Amino acid sequence: MLISDSLPQLWLSYFVLSLLVLVTGYLGVRFLPRLPRWVVTGAVAGMLWAVAPFTSPLLEDGEHYSGLAPAIVVVAVGGLQGDGGQLAVATPLLLVGMAIGGVLGALLWIWRRGRNSGGDNDASRGGRGKQRKSRSGNTQNDAAGRREPVLN
C-alpha cells in the first residue's frame, strides 16, 4: 500500500508527471511531420524513463546512500555537484535511453503507418471521405471532389 513519504509513491508521481510531459510535448511539436514528432517524443520518453544508479554521502563520515533514480536527475545533480563519477555513469545511460526511445518512436510510426494504409480504397481508412452526389448526378468522394467557394 502506498503511504506518505514512500519511494513507490515518489516513483508513481514521477511516472504520472512524465506522462503529462510527454503528452504536452507531443502536442507542442504538432508543427513537425509525424515521423520526427514520434522520434522526438520517443527520445524524450527514453530520457525521462532511463534509470541510473547513484550514491549520496550521508552526514556521518564514511556512510553513503545508494539507489536508483531517473538518469536525467542523476546527471543534473552530478553536474551541479561537480561529481564526475556520477556523470560518467549516468550520461551514457541517459544517451542509450534516448536512442532506444527514438528508435521505438520510429518503429511505432512505421507500425501505425502500415496499419493505417492497409488499402487504397476509402473503406480501409475507416470511411472518412463520405460519398455524395454532385449536381450532375455523379457520385464522387468528398476528399477528391471537394471544391472551395468562389467569390464572383
Short mmCIF file of N, CA and C in Angstrom, two decimals:
data_model
loop_
_atom_site.label_atom_id
_atom_site.label_comp_id
_atom_site.label_asym_id
_atom_site.label_seq_id
_atom_site.Cartn_x
_atom_site.Cartn_y
_atom_site.Cartn_z
N MET A 1 0.84 -1.18 0.00
CA MET A 1 0.00 0.00 0.00
C MET A 1 0.88 1.24 0.00
N LEU A 2 0.46 2.23 -0.76
CA LEU A 2 1.22 3.47 -0.80
C LEU A 2 0.93 4.31 0.44
N ILE A 3 1.97 4.72 1.10
CA ILE A 3 1.81 5.59 2.25
C ILE A 3 2.61 6.85 1.99
N SER A 4 2.42 7.85 2.79
CA SER A 4 3.13 9.10 2.57
C SER A 4 4.63 8.90 2.80
N ASP A 5 5.41 9.68 2.10
CA ASP A 5 6.88 9.65 2.17
C ASP A 5 7.44 8.29 1.79
N SER A 6 6.86 7.62 0.82
CA SER A 6 7.37 6.33 0.41
C SER A 6 7.97 6.43 -0.98
N LEU A 7 8.92 5.57 -1.28
CA LEU A 7 9.55 5.54 -2.59
C LEU A 7 8.59 5.11 -3.69
N PRO A 8 7.71 4.13 -3.47
CA PRO A 8 6.76 3.81 -4.54
C PRO A 8 5.86 4.98 -4.90
N GLN A 9 5.46 5.76 -3.93
CA GLN A 9 4.64 6.92 -4.22
C GLN A 9 5.45 7.96 -4.99
N LEU A 10 6.70 8.11 -4.67
CA LEU A 10 7.57 9.04 -5.40
C LEU A 10 7.72 8.61 -6.85
N TRP A 11 7.97 7.30 -7.09
CA TRP A 11 8.11 6.81 -8.46
C TRP A 11 6.79 6.92 -9.21
N LEU A 12 5.67 6.66 -8.56
CA LEU A 12 4.38 6.78 -9.20
C LEU A 12 4.09 8.22 -9.61
N SER A 13 4.38 9.16 -8.74
CA SER A 13 4.16 10.56 -9.08
C SER A 13 5.10 11.00 -10.20
N TYR A 14 6.34 10.50 -10.20
CA TYR A 14 7.27 10.81 -11.29
C TYR A 14 6.75 10.25 -12.61
N PHE A 15 6.21 9.03 -12.60
CA PHE A 15 5.68 8.42 -13.80
C PHE A 15 4.49 9.21 -14.33
N VAL A 16 3.59 9.62 -13.47
CA VAL A 16 2.41 10.37 -13.90
C VAL A 16 2.83 11.73 -14.46
N LEU A 17 3.75 12.40 -13.79
CA LEU A 17 4.21 13.70 -14.29
C LEU A 17 4.97 13.55 -15.61
N SER A 18 5.73 12.46 -15.76
CA SER A 18 6.44 12.27 -17.02
C SER A 18 5.46 11.98 -18.16
N LEU A 19 4.37 11.28 -17.89
CA LEU A 19 3.34 11.08 -18.91
C LEU A 19 2.70 12.41 -19.30
N LEU A 20 2.49 13.27 -18.33
CA LEU A 20 1.95 14.59 -18.61
C LEU A 20 2.90 15.40 -19.49
N VAL A 21 4.20 15.32 -19.19
CA VAL A 21 5.21 16.00 -20.00
C VAL A 21 5.22 15.44 -21.41
N LEU A 22 5.11 14.12 -21.55
CA LEU A 22 5.12 13.51 -22.88
C LEU A 22 3.91 13.92 -23.71
N VAL A 23 2.74 13.93 -23.11
CA VAL A 23 1.53 14.29 -23.86
C VAL A 23 1.58 15.76 -24.27
N THR A 24 1.93 16.64 -23.36
CA THR A 24 2.00 18.06 -23.72
C THR A 24 3.14 18.32 -24.69
N GLY A 25 4.24 17.60 -24.56
CA GLY A 25 5.33 17.75 -25.51
C GLY A 25 4.95 17.28 -26.90
N TYR A 26 4.23 16.16 -26.98
CA TYR A 26 3.77 15.66 -28.27
C TYR A 26 2.84 16.67 -28.92
N LEU A 27 1.94 17.23 -28.13
CA LEU A 27 1.04 18.24 -28.67
C LEU A 27 1.77 19.54 -29.00
N GLY A 28 2.87 19.80 -28.32
CA GLY A 28 3.64 21.02 -28.57
C GLY A 28 4.43 20.98 -29.86
N VAL A 29 4.75 19.80 -30.35
CA VAL A 29 5.51 19.70 -31.59
C VAL A 29 4.61 19.25 -32.75
N ARG A 30 3.36 19.67 -32.73
CA ARG A 30 2.42 19.30 -33.79
C ARG A 30 2.81 19.90 -35.14
N PHE A 31 3.68 20.90 -35.16
CA PHE A 31 4.09 21.50 -36.42
C PHE A 31 5.04 20.59 -37.19
N LEU A 32 5.62 19.60 -36.53
CA LEU A 32 6.52 18.67 -37.20
C LEU A 32 5.73 17.59 -37.92
N PRO A 33 6.30 17.02 -38.98
CA PRO A 33 5.66 15.83 -39.58
C PRO A 33 5.64 14.68 -38.58
N ARG A 34 4.87 13.65 -38.87
CA ARG A 34 4.65 12.60 -37.87
C ARG A 34 5.90 11.81 -37.50
N LEU A 35 6.74 11.47 -38.47
CA LEU A 35 7.94 10.69 -38.12
C LEU A 35 8.85 11.45 -37.16
N PRO A 36 9.24 12.70 -37.45
CA PRO A 36 10.06 13.40 -36.46
C PRO A 36 9.35 13.64 -35.13
N ARG A 37 8.04 13.80 -35.19
CA ARG A 37 7.28 14.00 -33.95
C ARG A 37 7.36 12.77 -33.06
N TRP A 38 7.21 11.57 -33.67
CA TRP A 38 7.29 10.33 -32.90
C TRP A 38 8.71 10.07 -32.41
N VAL A 39 9.71 10.40 -33.23
CA VAL A 39 11.10 10.18 -32.82
C VAL A 39 11.46 11.11 -31.66
N VAL A 40 11.06 12.37 -31.75
CA VAL A 40 11.35 13.32 -30.66
C VAL A 40 10.63 12.91 -29.38
N THR A 41 9.37 12.52 -29.50
CA THR A 41 8.62 12.09 -28.32
C THR A 41 9.23 10.83 -27.72
N GLY A 42 9.67 9.89 -28.56
CA GLY A 42 10.32 8.68 -28.06
C GLY A 42 11.64 8.99 -27.38
N ALA A 43 12.42 9.92 -27.95
CA ALA A 43 13.69 10.29 -27.33
C ALA A 43 13.47 10.95 -25.98
N VAL A 44 12.46 11.79 -25.89
CA VAL A 44 12.16 12.43 -24.60
C VAL A 44 11.67 11.39 -23.60
N ALA A 45 10.87 10.43 -24.06
CA ALA A 45 10.42 9.35 -23.16
C ALA A 45 11.60 8.54 -22.67
N GLY A 46 12.53 8.22 -23.57
CA GLY A 46 13.73 7.49 -23.15
C GLY A 46 14.57 8.29 -22.17
N MET A 47 14.62 9.59 -22.38
CA MET A 47 15.37 10.45 -21.47
C MET A 47 14.70 10.50 -20.09
N LEU A 48 13.38 10.55 -20.08
CA LEU A 48 12.67 10.63 -18.80
C LEU A 48 12.67 9.30 -18.05
N TRP A 49 12.64 8.18 -18.76
CA TRP A 49 12.46 6.89 -18.11
C TRP A 49 13.74 6.07 -17.99
N ALA A 50 14.87 6.59 -18.44
CA ALA A 50 16.14 5.88 -18.22
C ALA A 50 16.51 5.97 -16.75
N VAL A 51 17.01 4.88 -16.20
CA VAL A 51 17.32 4.81 -14.78
C VAL A 51 18.83 4.65 -14.61
N ALA A 52 19.38 5.30 -13.61
CA ALA A 52 20.82 5.22 -13.35
C ALA A 52 21.07 5.06 -11.85
N PRO A 53 22.13 4.35 -11.50
CA PRO A 53 22.48 4.24 -10.08
C PRO A 53 23.16 5.52 -9.59
N PHE A 54 23.03 5.77 -8.31
CA PHE A 54 23.69 6.94 -7.73
C PHE A 54 24.11 6.63 -6.31
N THR A 55 25.04 7.40 -5.80
CA THR A 55 25.43 7.35 -4.39
C THR A 55 25.43 8.76 -3.86
N SER A 56 25.00 8.89 -2.64
CA SER A 56 24.94 10.19 -2.00
C SER A 56 25.51 10.07 -0.59
N PRO A 57 26.46 10.94 -0.23
CA PRO A 57 27.04 10.84 1.12
C PRO A 57 26.03 11.26 2.19
N LEU A 58 26.11 10.58 3.33
CA LEU A 58 25.26 10.92 4.46
C LEU A 58 26.03 11.83 5.41
N LEU A 59 25.39 12.25 6.49
CA LEU A 59 26.04 13.16 7.43
C LEU A 59 27.20 12.51 8.16
N GLU A 60 27.08 11.21 8.45
CA GLU A 60 28.15 10.51 9.14
C GLU A 60 29.28 10.24 8.16
N ASP A 61 30.51 10.35 8.63
CA ASP A 61 31.67 10.11 7.77
C ASP A 61 31.72 8.65 7.33
N GLY A 62 32.01 8.45 6.05
CA GLY A 62 32.18 7.10 5.53
C GLY A 62 30.89 6.40 5.16
N GLU A 63 29.75 6.96 5.47
CA GLU A 63 28.48 6.32 5.12
C GLU A 63 27.87 7.01 3.91
N HIS A 64 27.18 6.22 3.12
CA HIS A 64 26.54 6.78 1.93
C HIS A 64 25.25 6.02 1.65
N TYR A 65 24.40 6.68 0.89
CA TYR A 65 23.15 6.07 0.45
C TYR A 65 23.28 5.82 -1.05
N SER A 66 22.89 4.65 -1.48
CA SER A 66 22.92 4.35 -2.91
C SER A 66 21.56 3.81 -3.32
N GLY A 67 21.22 4.07 -4.57
CA GLY A 67 19.93 3.62 -5.08
C GLY A 67 19.82 3.91 -6.56
N LEU A 68 18.60 3.87 -7.04
CA LEU A 68 18.31 4.15 -8.44
C LEU A 68 17.45 5.41 -8.53
N ALA A 69 17.71 6.18 -9.56
CA ALA A 69 16.94 7.39 -9.81
C ALA A 69 16.88 7.60 -11.32
N PRO A 70 15.96 8.44 -11.78
CA PRO A 70 15.95 8.76 -13.21
C PRO A 70 17.31 9.33 -13.63
N ALA A 71 17.80 8.87 -14.78
CA ALA A 71 19.14 9.27 -15.22
C ALA A 71 19.25 10.77 -15.42
N ILE A 72 18.18 11.41 -15.87
CA ILE A 72 18.23 12.86 -16.06
C ILE A 72 18.44 13.58 -14.74
N VAL A 73 17.87 13.06 -13.66
CA VAL A 73 18.05 13.65 -12.34
C VAL A 73 19.48 13.41 -11.85
N VAL A 74 20.00 12.21 -12.07
CA VAL A 74 21.37 11.90 -11.64
C VAL A 74 22.37 12.77 -12.40
N VAL A 75 22.14 12.96 -13.70
CA VAL A 75 23.03 13.83 -14.48
C VAL A 75 22.94 15.27 -13.99
N ALA A 76 21.75 15.75 -13.73
CA ALA A 76 21.59 17.13 -13.27
C ALA A 76 22.24 17.35 -11.91
N VAL A 77 22.01 16.44 -10.98
CA VAL A 77 22.60 16.58 -9.65
C VAL A 77 24.12 16.41 -9.71
N GLY A 78 24.58 15.44 -10.51
CA GLY A 78 26.02 15.25 -10.66
C GLY A 78 26.69 16.46 -11.28
N GLY A 79 26.02 17.10 -12.23
CA GLY A 79 26.56 18.31 -12.83
C GLY A 79 26.59 19.47 -11.86
N LEU A 80 25.54 19.62 -11.05
CA LEU A 80 25.51 20.70 -10.07
C LEU A 80 26.54 20.50 -8.97
N GLN A 81 26.76 19.26 -8.57
CA GLN A 81 27.72 18.97 -7.51
C GLN A 81 29.14 18.81 -8.03
N GLY A 82 29.31 18.76 -9.34
CA GLY A 82 30.63 18.56 -9.92
C GLY A 82 31.17 17.16 -9.69
N ASP A 83 30.29 16.20 -9.60
CA ASP A 83 30.68 14.81 -9.36
C ASP A 83 30.86 14.11 -10.70
N GLY A 84 32.09 13.99 -11.14
CA GLY A 84 32.39 13.37 -12.42
C GLY A 84 32.08 11.89 -12.46
N GLY A 85 32.14 11.22 -11.32
CA GLY A 85 31.84 9.80 -11.28
C GLY A 85 30.39 9.51 -11.62
N GLN A 86 29.49 10.28 -11.04
CA GLN A 86 28.08 10.09 -11.34
C GLN A 86 27.76 10.49 -12.77
N LEU A 87 28.41 11.54 -13.26
CA LEU A 87 28.21 11.93 -14.65
C LEU A 87 28.70 10.86 -15.61
N ALA A 88 29.83 10.23 -15.28
CA ALA A 88 30.40 9.21 -16.16
C ALA A 88 29.51 7.97 -16.23
N VAL A 89 28.77 7.70 -15.18
CA VAL A 89 27.89 6.53 -15.18
C VAL A 89 26.53 6.87 -15.77
N ALA A 90 25.97 8.01 -15.41
CA ALA A 90 24.60 8.33 -15.78
C ALA A 90 24.46 8.87 -17.20
N THR A 91 25.45 9.58 -17.70
CA THR A 91 25.32 10.17 -19.04
C THR A 91 25.20 9.12 -20.15
N PRO A 92 26.05 8.08 -20.17
CA PRO A 92 25.83 7.06 -21.20
C PRO A 92 24.48 6.36 -21.09
N LEU A 93 24.02 6.12 -19.87
CA LEU A 93 22.71 5.50 -19.70
C LEU A 93 21.60 6.42 -20.21
N LEU A 94 21.77 7.72 -19.99
CA LEU A 94 20.80 8.69 -20.50
C LEU A 94 20.79 8.70 -22.02
N LEU A 95 21.96 8.69 -22.64
CA LEU A 95 22.05 8.69 -24.10
C LEU A 95 21.50 7.39 -24.70
N VAL A 96 21.77 6.26 -24.06
CA VAL A 96 21.23 4.99 -24.53
C VAL A 96 19.71 4.99 -24.41
N GLY A 97 19.19 5.51 -23.33
CA GLY A 97 17.74 5.61 -23.16
C GLY A 97 17.11 6.48 -24.23
N MET A 98 17.77 7.60 -24.56
CA MET A 98 17.25 8.47 -25.61
C MET A 98 17.27 7.77 -26.97
N ALA A 99 18.35 7.04 -27.25
CA ALA A 99 18.45 6.34 -28.54
C ALA A 99 17.40 5.24 -28.65
N ILE A 100 17.23 4.48 -27.58
CA ILE A 100 16.21 3.42 -27.60
C ILE A 100 14.82 4.02 -27.75
N GLY A 101 14.55 5.11 -27.05
CA GLY A 101 13.26 5.77 -27.19
C GLY A 101 13.02 6.31 -28.58
N GLY A 102 14.04 6.90 -29.20
CA GLY A 102 13.90 7.40 -30.56
C GLY A 102 13.63 6.28 -31.55
N VAL A 103 14.34 5.16 -31.40
CA VAL A 103 14.12 4.02 -32.28
C VAL A 103 12.71 3.45 -32.07
N LEU A 104 12.28 3.35 -30.83
CA LEU A 104 10.92 2.85 -30.56
C LEU A 104 9.86 3.80 -31.12
N GLY A 105 10.12 5.10 -31.06
CA GLY A 105 9.20 6.06 -31.66
C GLY A 105 9.10 5.89 -33.16
N ALA A 106 10.25 5.67 -33.82
CA ALA A 106 10.24 5.44 -35.27
C ALA A 106 9.53 4.14 -35.61
N LEU A 107 9.76 3.09 -34.81
CA LEU A 107 9.07 1.82 -35.05
C LEU A 107 7.57 1.95 -34.84
N LEU A 108 7.17 2.73 -33.86
CA LEU A 108 5.75 2.97 -33.63
C LEU A 108 5.13 3.71 -34.81
N TRP A 109 5.86 4.67 -35.37
CA TRP A 109 5.38 5.38 -36.54
C TRP A 109 5.22 4.43 -37.73
N ILE A 110 6.21 3.55 -37.94
CA ILE A 110 6.14 2.59 -39.04
C ILE A 110 4.97 1.64 -38.84
N TRP A 111 4.76 1.18 -37.63
CA TRP A 111 3.66 0.27 -37.33
C TRP A 111 2.31 0.94 -37.58
N ARG A 112 2.17 2.17 -37.12
CA ARG A 112 0.90 2.89 -37.31
C ARG A 112 0.67 3.21 -38.77
N ARG A 113 1.70 3.56 -39.52
CA ARG A 113 1.56 3.87 -40.93
C ARG A 113 1.15 2.62 -41.70
N GLY A 114 1.75 1.49 -41.38
CA GLY A 114 1.39 0.24 -42.04
C GLY A 114 -0.02 -0.19 -41.72
N ARG A 115 -0.46 0.05 -40.51
CA ARG A 115 -1.80 -0.32 -40.11
C ARG A 115 -2.85 0.58 -40.77
N ASN A 116 -2.52 1.87 -40.90
CA ASN A 116 -3.48 2.81 -41.48
C ASN A 116 -3.54 2.74 -43.00
N SER A 117 -2.50 2.28 -43.65
CA SER A 117 -2.52 2.22 -45.12
C SER A 117 -2.70 0.79 -45.59
N GLY A 118 -3.67 0.10 -45.04
CA GLY A 118 -3.92 -1.29 -45.40
C GLY A 118 -4.42 -1.45 -46.82
N GLY A 119 -5.01 -0.43 -47.40
CA GLY A 119 -5.51 -0.50 -48.77
C GLY A 119 -5.71 0.89 -49.30
N ASP A 120 -5.95 0.99 -50.61
CA ASP A 120 -6.11 2.30 -51.21
C ASP A 120 -7.55 2.75 -51.24
N ASN A 121 -8.48 1.85 -51.00
CA ASN A 121 -9.87 2.27 -51.07
C ASN A 121 -10.28 3.02 -49.81
N ASP A 122 -11.41 3.68 -49.91
CA ASP A 122 -11.85 4.54 -48.82
C ASP A 122 -12.31 3.75 -47.60
N ALA A 123 -12.79 2.53 -47.80
CA ALA A 123 -13.29 1.73 -46.68
C ALA A 123 -12.16 1.35 -45.74
N SER A 124 -10.93 1.22 -46.24
CA SER A 124 -9.83 0.84 -45.36
C SER A 124 -9.40 1.96 -44.44
N ARG A 125 -9.77 3.19 -44.77
CA ARG A 125 -9.41 4.32 -43.92
C ARG A 125 -10.51 4.64 -42.93
N GLY A 126 -11.44 3.75 -42.76
CA GLY A 126 -12.50 3.97 -41.79
C GLY A 126 -13.66 4.77 -42.35
N GLY A 127 -13.73 4.94 -43.67
CA GLY A 127 -14.85 5.64 -44.27
C GLY A 127 -14.86 7.11 -43.99
N ARG A 128 -13.69 7.74 -43.89
CA ARG A 128 -13.65 9.16 -43.56
C ARG A 128 -14.23 10.02 -44.68
N GLY A 129 -13.87 9.73 -45.92
CA GLY A 129 -14.37 10.52 -47.04
C GLY A 129 -15.71 9.97 -47.49
N LYS A 130 -16.79 10.61 -47.13
CA LYS A 130 -18.13 10.12 -47.49
C LYS A 130 -18.40 10.45 -48.95
N GLN A 131 -19.20 9.61 -49.57
CA GLN A 131 -19.54 9.86 -50.95
C GLN A 131 -20.82 10.68 -51.01
N ARG A 132 -20.86 11.54 -52.01
CA ARG A 132 -22.05 12.38 -52.19
C ARG A 132 -22.30 12.54 -53.67
N LYS A 133 -23.48 12.96 -53.98
CA LYS A 133 -23.84 13.19 -55.38
C LYS A 133 -23.60 14.65 -55.72
N SER A 134 -22.97 14.86 -56.84
CA SER A 134 -22.75 16.22 -57.30
C SER A 134 -24.00 16.69 -58.04
N ARG A 135 -23.97 17.92 -58.53
CA ARG A 135 -25.13 18.47 -59.24
C ARG A 135 -25.40 17.71 -60.53
N SER A 136 -24.36 17.16 -61.12
CA SER A 136 -24.56 16.44 -62.39
C SER A 136 -25.04 15.01 -62.16
N GLY A 137 -25.17 14.59 -60.90
CA GLY A 137 -25.69 13.27 -60.60
C GLY A 137 -24.60 12.22 -60.43
N ASN A 138 -23.36 12.56 -60.58
CA ASN A 138 -22.26 11.62 -60.41
C ASN A 138 -21.92 11.48 -58.93
N THR A 139 -21.54 10.26 -58.54
CA THR A 139 -21.10 10.05 -57.17
C THR A 139 -19.61 10.34 -57.11
N GLN A 140 -19.20 11.14 -56.12
CA GLN A 140 -17.79 11.46 -56.00
C GLN A 140 -17.37 11.46 -54.54
N ASN A 141 -16.11 11.31 -54.33
CA ASN A 141 -15.54 11.26 -53.00
C ASN A 141 -15.39 12.68 -52.46
N ASP A 142 -15.71 12.90 -51.18
CA ASP A 142 -15.56 14.22 -50.58
C ASP A 142 -14.14 14.74 -50.71
N ALA A 143 -13.16 13.86 -50.44
CA ALA A 143 -11.76 14.30 -50.46
C ALA A 143 -11.35 14.67 -51.88
N ALA A 144 -11.80 13.92 -52.88
CA ALA A 144 -11.38 14.20 -54.25
C ALA A 144 -12.25 15.25 -54.90
N GLY A 145 -13.53 15.34 -54.55
CA GLY A 145 -14.43 16.23 -55.23
C GLY A 145 -14.74 17.52 -54.49
N ARG A 146 -14.05 17.79 -53.47
CA ARG A 146 -14.32 18.98 -52.66
C ARG A 146 -13.89 20.22 -53.41
N ARG A 147 -14.74 21.24 -53.41
CA ARG A 147 -14.42 22.48 -54.09
C ARG A 147 -14.53 23.62 -53.09
N GLU A 148 -13.62 24.55 -53.20
CA GLU A 148 -13.65 25.72 -52.35
C GLU A 148 -14.65 26.73 -52.90
N PRO A 149 -15.28 27.53 -52.06
CA PRO A 149 -16.21 28.53 -52.55
C PRO A 149 -15.45 29.62 -53.33
N VAL A 150 -16.11 30.15 -54.34
CA VAL A 150 -15.52 31.18 -55.18
C VAL A 150 -16.40 32.42 -55.11
N LEU A 151 -15.76 33.56 -54.89
CA LEU A 151 -16.49 34.82 -54.87
C LEU A 151 -16.56 35.36 -56.29
N ASN A 152 -17.75 35.76 -56.74
CA ASN A 152 -17.92 36.33 -58.10
C ASN A 152 -17.86 37.82 -58.06
#
